[in-house]
CSV table of N, CA and C in Angstrom, one decimal:
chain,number,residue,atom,x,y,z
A,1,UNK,N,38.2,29.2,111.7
A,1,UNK,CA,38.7,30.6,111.5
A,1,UNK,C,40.1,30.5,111.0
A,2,UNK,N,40.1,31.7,109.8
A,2,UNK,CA,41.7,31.6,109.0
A,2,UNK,C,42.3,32.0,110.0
A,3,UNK,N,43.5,32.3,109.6
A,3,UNK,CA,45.1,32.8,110.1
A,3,UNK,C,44.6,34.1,110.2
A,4,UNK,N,45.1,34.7,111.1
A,4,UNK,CA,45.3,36.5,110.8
A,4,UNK,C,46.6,36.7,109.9
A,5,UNK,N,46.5,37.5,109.2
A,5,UNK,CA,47.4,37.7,108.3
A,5,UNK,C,48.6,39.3,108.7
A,6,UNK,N,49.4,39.0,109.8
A,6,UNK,CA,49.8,40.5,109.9
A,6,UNK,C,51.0,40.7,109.2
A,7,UNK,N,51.4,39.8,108.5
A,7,UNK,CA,52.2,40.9,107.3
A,7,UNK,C,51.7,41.7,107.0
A,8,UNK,N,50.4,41.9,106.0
A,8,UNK,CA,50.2,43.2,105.4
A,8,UNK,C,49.4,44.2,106.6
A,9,UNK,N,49.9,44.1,107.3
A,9,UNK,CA,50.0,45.7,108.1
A,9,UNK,C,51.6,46.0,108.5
A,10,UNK,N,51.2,47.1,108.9
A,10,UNK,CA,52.7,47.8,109.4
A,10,UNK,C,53.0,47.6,111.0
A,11,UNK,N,54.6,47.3,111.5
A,11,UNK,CA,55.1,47.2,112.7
A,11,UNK,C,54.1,47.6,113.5
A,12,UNK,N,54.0,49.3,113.7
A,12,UNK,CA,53.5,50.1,114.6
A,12,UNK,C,51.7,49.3,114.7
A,13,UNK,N,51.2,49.1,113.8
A,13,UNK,CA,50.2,48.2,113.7
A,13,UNK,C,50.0,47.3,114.7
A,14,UNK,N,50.4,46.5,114.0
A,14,UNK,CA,50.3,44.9,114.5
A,14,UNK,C,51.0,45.3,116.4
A,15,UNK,N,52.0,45.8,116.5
A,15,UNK,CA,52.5,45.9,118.0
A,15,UNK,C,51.3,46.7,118.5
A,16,UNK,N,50.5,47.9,118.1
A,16,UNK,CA,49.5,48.5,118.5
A,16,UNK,C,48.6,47.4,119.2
A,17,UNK,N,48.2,46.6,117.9
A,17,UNK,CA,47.2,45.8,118.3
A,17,UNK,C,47.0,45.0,119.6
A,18,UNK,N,48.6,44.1,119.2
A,18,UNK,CA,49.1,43.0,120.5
A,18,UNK,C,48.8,43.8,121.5
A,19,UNK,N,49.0,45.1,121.9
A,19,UNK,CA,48.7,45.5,123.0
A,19,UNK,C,47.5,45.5,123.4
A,20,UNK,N,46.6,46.3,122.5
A,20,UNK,CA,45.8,46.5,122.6
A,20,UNK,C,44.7,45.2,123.1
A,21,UNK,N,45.0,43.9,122.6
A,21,UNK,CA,44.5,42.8,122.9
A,21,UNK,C,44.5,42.4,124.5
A,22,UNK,N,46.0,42.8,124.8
A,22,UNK,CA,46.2,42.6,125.9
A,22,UNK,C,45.3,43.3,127.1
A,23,UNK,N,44.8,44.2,126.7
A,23,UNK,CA,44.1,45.0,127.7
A,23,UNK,C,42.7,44.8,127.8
A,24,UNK,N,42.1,43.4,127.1
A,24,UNK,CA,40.8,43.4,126.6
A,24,UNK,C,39.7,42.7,128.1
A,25,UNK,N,40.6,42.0,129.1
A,25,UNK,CA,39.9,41.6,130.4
A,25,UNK,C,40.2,42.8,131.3
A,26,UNK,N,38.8,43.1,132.2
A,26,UNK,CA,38.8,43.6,133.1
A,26,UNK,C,39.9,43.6,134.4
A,27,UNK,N,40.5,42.1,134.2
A,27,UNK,CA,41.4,42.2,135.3
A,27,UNK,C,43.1,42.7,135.0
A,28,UNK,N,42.7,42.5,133.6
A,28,UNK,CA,44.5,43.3,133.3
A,28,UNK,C,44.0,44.8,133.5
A,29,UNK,N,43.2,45.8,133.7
A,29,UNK,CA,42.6,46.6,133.4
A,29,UNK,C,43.0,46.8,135.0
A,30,UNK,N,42.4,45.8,135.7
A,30,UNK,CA,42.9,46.4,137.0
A,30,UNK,C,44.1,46.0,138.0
A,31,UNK,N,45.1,45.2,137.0
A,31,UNK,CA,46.4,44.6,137.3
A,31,UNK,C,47.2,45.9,136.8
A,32,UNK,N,47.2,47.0,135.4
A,32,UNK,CA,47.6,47.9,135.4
A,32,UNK,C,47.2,48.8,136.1
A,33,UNK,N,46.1,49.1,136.5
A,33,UNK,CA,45.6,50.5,137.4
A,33,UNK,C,46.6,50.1,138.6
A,34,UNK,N,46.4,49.1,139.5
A,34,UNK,CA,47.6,48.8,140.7
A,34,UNK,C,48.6,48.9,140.2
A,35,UNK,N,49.6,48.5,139.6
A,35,UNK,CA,50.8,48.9,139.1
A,35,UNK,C,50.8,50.0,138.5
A,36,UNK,N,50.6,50.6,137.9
A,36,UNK,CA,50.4,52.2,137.9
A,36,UNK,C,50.5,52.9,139.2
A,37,UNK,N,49.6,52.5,140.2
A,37,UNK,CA,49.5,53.1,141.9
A,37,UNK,C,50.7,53.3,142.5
A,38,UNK,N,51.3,52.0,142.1
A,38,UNK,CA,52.6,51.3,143.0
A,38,UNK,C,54.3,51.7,142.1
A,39,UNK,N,55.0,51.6,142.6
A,39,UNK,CA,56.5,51.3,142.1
A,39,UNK,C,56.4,50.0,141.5
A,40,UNK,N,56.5,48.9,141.7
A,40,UNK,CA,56.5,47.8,141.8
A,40,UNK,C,55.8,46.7,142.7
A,41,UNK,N,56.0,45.7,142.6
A,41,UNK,CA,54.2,44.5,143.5
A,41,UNK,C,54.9,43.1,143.3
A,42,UNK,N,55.1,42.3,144.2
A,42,UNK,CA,55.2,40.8,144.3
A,42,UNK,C,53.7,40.8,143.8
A,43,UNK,N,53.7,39.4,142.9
A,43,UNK,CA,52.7,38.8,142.2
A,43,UNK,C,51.7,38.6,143.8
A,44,UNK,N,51.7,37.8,144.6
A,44,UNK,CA,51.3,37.2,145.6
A,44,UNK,C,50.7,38.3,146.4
A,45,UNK,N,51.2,39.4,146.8
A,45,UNK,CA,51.1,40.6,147.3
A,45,UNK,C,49.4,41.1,146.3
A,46,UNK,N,49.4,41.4,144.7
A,46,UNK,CA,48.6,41.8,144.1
A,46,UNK,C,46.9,41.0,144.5
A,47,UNK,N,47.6,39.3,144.4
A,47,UNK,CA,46.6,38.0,144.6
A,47,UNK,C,45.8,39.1,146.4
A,48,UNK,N,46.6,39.6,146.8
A,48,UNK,CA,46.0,39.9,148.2
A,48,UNK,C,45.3,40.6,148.4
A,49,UNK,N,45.3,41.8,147.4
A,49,UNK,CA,44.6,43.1,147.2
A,49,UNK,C,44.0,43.0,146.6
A,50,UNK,N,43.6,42.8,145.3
A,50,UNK,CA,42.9,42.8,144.6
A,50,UNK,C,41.7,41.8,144.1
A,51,UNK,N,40.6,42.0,144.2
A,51,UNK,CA,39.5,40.8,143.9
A,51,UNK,C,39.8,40.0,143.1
A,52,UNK,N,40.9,39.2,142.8
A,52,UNK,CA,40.7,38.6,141.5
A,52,UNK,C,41.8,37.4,142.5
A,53,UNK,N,41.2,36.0,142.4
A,53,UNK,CA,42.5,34.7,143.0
A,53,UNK,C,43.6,35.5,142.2
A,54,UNK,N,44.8,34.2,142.9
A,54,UNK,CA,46.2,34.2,142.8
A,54,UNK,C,46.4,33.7,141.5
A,55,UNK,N,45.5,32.6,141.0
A,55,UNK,CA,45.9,31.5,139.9
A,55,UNK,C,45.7,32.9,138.6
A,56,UNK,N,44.7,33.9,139.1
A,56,UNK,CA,43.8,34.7,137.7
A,56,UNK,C,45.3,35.7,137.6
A,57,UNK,N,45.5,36.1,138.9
A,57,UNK,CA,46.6,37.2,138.5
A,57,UNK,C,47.9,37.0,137.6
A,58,UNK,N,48.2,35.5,138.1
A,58,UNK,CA,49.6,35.3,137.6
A,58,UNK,C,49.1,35.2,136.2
A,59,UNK,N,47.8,34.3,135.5
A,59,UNK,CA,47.7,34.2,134.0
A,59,UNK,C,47.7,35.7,133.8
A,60,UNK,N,47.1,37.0,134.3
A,60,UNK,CA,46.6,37.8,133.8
A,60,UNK,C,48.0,38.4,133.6
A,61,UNK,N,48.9,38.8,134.3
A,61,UNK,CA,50.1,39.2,134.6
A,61,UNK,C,50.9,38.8,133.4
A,62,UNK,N,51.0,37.4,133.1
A,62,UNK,CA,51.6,36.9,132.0
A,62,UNK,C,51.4,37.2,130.9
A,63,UNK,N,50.0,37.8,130.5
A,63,UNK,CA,49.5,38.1,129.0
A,63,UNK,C,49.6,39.6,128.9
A,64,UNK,N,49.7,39.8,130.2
A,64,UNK,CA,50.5,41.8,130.0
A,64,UNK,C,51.7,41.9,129.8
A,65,UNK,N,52.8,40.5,130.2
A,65,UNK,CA,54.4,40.5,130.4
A,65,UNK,C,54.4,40.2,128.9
A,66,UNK,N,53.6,39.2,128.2
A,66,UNK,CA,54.2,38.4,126.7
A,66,UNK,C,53.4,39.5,125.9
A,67,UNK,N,53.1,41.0,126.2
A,67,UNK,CA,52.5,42.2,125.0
A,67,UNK,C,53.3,43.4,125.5
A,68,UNK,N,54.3,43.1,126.4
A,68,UNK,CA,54.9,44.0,126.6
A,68,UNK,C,54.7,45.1,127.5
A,69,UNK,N,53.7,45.1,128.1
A,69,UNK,CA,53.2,46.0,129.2
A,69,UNK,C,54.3,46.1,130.4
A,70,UNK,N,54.2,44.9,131.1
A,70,UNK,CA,54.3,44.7,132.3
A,70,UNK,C,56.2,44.2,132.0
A,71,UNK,N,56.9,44.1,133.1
A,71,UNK,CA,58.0,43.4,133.5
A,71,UNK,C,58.1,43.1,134.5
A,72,UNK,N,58.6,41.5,134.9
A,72,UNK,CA,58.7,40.7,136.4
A,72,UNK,C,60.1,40.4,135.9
A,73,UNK,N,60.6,40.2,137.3
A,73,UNK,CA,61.8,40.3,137.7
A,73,UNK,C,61.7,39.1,138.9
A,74,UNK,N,62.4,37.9,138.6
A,74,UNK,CA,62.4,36.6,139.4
A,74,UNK,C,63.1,37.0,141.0
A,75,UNK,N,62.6,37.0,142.1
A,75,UNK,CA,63.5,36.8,143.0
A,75,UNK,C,62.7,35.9,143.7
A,76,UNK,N,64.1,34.8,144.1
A,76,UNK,CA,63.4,33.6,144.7
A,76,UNK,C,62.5,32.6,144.5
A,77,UNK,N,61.1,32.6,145.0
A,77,UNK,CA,60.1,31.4,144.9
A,77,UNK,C,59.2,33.1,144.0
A,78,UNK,N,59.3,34.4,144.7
A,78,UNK,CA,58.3,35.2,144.2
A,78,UNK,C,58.8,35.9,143.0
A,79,UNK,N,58.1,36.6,141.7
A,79,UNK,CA,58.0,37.4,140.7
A,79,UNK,C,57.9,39.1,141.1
A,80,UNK,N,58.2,39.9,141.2
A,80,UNK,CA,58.1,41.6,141.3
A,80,UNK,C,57.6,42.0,140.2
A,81,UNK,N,56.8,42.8,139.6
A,81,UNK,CA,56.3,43.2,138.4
A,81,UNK,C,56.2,44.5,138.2
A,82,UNK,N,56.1,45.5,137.1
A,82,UNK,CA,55.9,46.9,137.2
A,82,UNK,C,55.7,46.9,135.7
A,83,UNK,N,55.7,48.1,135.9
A,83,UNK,CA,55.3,48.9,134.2
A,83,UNK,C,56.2,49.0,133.7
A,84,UNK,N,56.0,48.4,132.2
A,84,UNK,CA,57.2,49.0,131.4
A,84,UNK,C,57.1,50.4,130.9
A,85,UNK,N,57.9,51.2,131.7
A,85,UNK,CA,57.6,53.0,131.5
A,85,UNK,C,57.9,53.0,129.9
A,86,UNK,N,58.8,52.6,129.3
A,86,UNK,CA,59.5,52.8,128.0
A,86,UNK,C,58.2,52.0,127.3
A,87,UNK,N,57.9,51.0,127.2
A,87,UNK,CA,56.8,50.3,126.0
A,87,UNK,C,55.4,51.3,126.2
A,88,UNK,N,55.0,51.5,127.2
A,88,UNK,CA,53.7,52.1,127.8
A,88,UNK,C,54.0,54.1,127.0
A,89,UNK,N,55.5,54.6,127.3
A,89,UNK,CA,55.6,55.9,126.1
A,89,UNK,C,55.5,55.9,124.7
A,90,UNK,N,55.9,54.2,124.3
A,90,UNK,CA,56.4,53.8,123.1
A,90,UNK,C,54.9,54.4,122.6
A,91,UNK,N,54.2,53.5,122.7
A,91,UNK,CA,52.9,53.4,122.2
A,91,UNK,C,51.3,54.1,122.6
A,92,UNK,N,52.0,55.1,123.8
A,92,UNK,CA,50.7,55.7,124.4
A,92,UNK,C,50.3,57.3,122.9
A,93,UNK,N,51.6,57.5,122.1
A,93,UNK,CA,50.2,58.3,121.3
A,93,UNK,C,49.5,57.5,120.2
A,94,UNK,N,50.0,56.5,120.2
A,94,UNK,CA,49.2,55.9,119.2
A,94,UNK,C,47.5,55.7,119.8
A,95,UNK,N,47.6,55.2,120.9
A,95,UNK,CA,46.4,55.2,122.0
A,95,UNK,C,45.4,56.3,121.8
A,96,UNK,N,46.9,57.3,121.7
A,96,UNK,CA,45.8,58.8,122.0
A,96,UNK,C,45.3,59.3,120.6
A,97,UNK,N,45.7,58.8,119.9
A,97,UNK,CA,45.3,59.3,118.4
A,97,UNK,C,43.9,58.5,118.4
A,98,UNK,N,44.0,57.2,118.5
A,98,UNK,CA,43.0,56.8,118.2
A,98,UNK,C,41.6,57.4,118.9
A,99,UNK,N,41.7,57.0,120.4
A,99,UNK,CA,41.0,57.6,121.0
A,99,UNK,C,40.2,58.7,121.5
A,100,UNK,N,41.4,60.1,120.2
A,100,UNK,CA,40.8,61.2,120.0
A,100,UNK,C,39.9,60.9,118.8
A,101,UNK,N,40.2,60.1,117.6
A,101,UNK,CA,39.4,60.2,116.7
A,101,UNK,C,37.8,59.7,117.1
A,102,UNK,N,38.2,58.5,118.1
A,102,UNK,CA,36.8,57.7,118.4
A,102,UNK,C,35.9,59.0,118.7
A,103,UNK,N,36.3,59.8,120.1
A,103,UNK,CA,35.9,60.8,120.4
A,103,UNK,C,35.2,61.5,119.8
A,104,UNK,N,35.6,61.8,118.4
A,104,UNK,CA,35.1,63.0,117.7
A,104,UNK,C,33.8,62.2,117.2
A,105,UNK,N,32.9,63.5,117.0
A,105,UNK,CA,31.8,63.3,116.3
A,105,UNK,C,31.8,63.3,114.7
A,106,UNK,N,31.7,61.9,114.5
A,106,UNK,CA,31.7,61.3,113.3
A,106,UNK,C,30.6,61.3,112.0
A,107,UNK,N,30.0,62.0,111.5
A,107,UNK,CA,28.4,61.6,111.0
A,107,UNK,C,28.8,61.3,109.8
A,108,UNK,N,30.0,61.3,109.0
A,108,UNK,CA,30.1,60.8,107.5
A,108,UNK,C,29.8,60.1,106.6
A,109,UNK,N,29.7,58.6,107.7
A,109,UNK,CA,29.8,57.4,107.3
A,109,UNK,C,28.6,57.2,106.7
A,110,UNK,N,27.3,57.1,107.1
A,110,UNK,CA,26.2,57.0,106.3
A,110,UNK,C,24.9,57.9,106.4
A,111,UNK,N,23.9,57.7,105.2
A,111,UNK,CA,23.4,58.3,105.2
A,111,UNK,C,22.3,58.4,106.2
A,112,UNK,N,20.9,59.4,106.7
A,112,UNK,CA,19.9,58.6,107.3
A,112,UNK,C,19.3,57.7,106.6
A,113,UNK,N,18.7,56.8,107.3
A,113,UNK,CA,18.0,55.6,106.4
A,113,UNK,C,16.3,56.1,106.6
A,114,UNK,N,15.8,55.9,105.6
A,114,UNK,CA,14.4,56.3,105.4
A,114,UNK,C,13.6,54.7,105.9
A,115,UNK,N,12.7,54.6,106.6
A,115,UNK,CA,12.0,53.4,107.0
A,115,UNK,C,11.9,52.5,106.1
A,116,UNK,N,11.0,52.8,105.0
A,116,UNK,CA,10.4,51.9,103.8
A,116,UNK,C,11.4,51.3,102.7
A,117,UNK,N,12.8,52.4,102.3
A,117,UNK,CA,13.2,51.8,101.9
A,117,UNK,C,14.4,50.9,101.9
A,118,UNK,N,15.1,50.7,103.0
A,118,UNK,CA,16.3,50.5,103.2
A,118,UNK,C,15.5,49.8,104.7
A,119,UNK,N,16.5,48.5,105.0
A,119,UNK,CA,16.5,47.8,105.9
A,119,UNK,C,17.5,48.3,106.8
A,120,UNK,N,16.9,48.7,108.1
A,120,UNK,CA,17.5,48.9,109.2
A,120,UNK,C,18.4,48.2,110.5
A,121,UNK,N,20.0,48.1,110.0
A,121,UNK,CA,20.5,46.8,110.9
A,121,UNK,C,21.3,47.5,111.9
């Protein structure tokens, strides 16, 4: 598989995306819903509550911290983590644009396909 090429898209783009990717496992999915709940969460604390081991949170945690979601804050042996309020406004109408368009009822794109002549994929 080539390179992704994200020069030719724009900033808001490509940062859309990186987010977007980030959000693609069910456990970051519910590493933000708790952090969302909470002010803030020791890593270890999260490992305790939530179905998911300690070893899954800290990767999971990490690929929400390196897209910008999340922020940890080192104290000691433990990490504290929260939302980034500012990246999470940055980019939530972009979210919502899209997901109004998905929303909408779309029929433009093709036509109906008739059985006999057109193959149905």
């Amino acid at each position: 598989m080539g390179a992704i090429k994200t020069d030719h898209f724009a900033d808001r783009q490509n940062n859309t995306a990186t987010l977007a990717k980030a959000l693609t496992h069910p456990a970051r999915i519910v590493n933000i819903d708790f952090l969302l709940s909470v002010d803030s969460c020791i890593c270890r604390v999260i490992g305790n509550i939530l179905p998911i081991a300690q070893p899954g949170v800290s990767r999971h945690l990490k690929e929400l911290k390196n897209a910008g979601l999340v922020k940890g804050n080192i104290d000691g042996k433990s990490t504290c983590y929260c939302i980034d309020e500012k990246v999470l406004a940055k980019f939530q109408p972009d979210f919502t644009s899209i997901a109004t368009k998905i929303g909408k009822e779309r029929n433009r794109c093709c036509y109906p396909m008739k059985k006999n002549n057109h193959k149905i994929i």
